[in-house]
Coordinates of C-alpha atoms in Angstrom, one line a residue:
X1 CA 127.5 108.2 134.9
X2 CA 126.1 105.7 132.9
X3 CA 124.2 108.4 131.3
X4 CA 127.2 109.9 130.5
X5 CA 128.6 106.9 129.2
X6 CA 126.4 106.1 126.7
X7 CA 126.0 110.1 125.7
X8 CA 129.8 109.4 124.6
X9 CA 129.6 106.2 122.7
X10 CA 126.6 108.0 121.0
X11 CA 128.6 110.9 120.1
X12 CA 131.7 108.6 118.8
X13 CA 129.3 106.7 117.2
X14 CA 127.6 109.4 115.2
X15 CA 131.0 111.3 114.6
X16 CA 132.6 108.0 113.2
X17 CA 129.4 107.9 111.1
X18 CA 130.3 111.5 109.7
X19 CA 133.3 111.2 109.0
X20 CA 133.4 107.8 107.3
X21 CA 130.3 109.0 105.2
X22 CA 132.7 112.2 104.2
X23 CA 136.1 110.2 103.5
X24 CA 134.0 107.7 101.4
X25 CA 132.9 110.5 98.8
X26 CA 136.3 112.1 99.1
X27 CA 138.2 108.7 97.7
X28 CA 135.7 108.2 95.5
X29 CA 136.2 111.2 93.9
X30 CA 140.0 111.0 93.9
X31 CA 139.8 108.0 92.6
X32 CA 137.8 109.2 89.6
X33 CA 140.2 112.1 88.8
X34 CA 143.1 109.4 88.7
X35 CA 141.1 107.1 86.2
X36 CA 140.6 110.1 84.0
X37 CA 144.4 111.3 84.5
X38 CA 145.0 107.6 83.7
X39 CA 143.2 107.7 80.6
X40 CA 144.7 111.4 79.3
X41 CA 148.3 110.2 80.1
X42 CA 147.6 107.3 77.3
X43 CA 145.9 108.8 75.0
X44 CA 148.9 111.5 74.9
X45 CA 151.6 108.8 74.6
X46 CA 149.7 107.2 72.3

């Protein structure tokens, strides 16, 4: 049973890491797009 608990915790750890890594990239891309849209909006409105 201890081995199963260890495997379960390892699975959760790896899965969490993979999700955080992906989400970090998505959030960074969204922030860059948002910044670009704000700059475009300012240049249009003068």
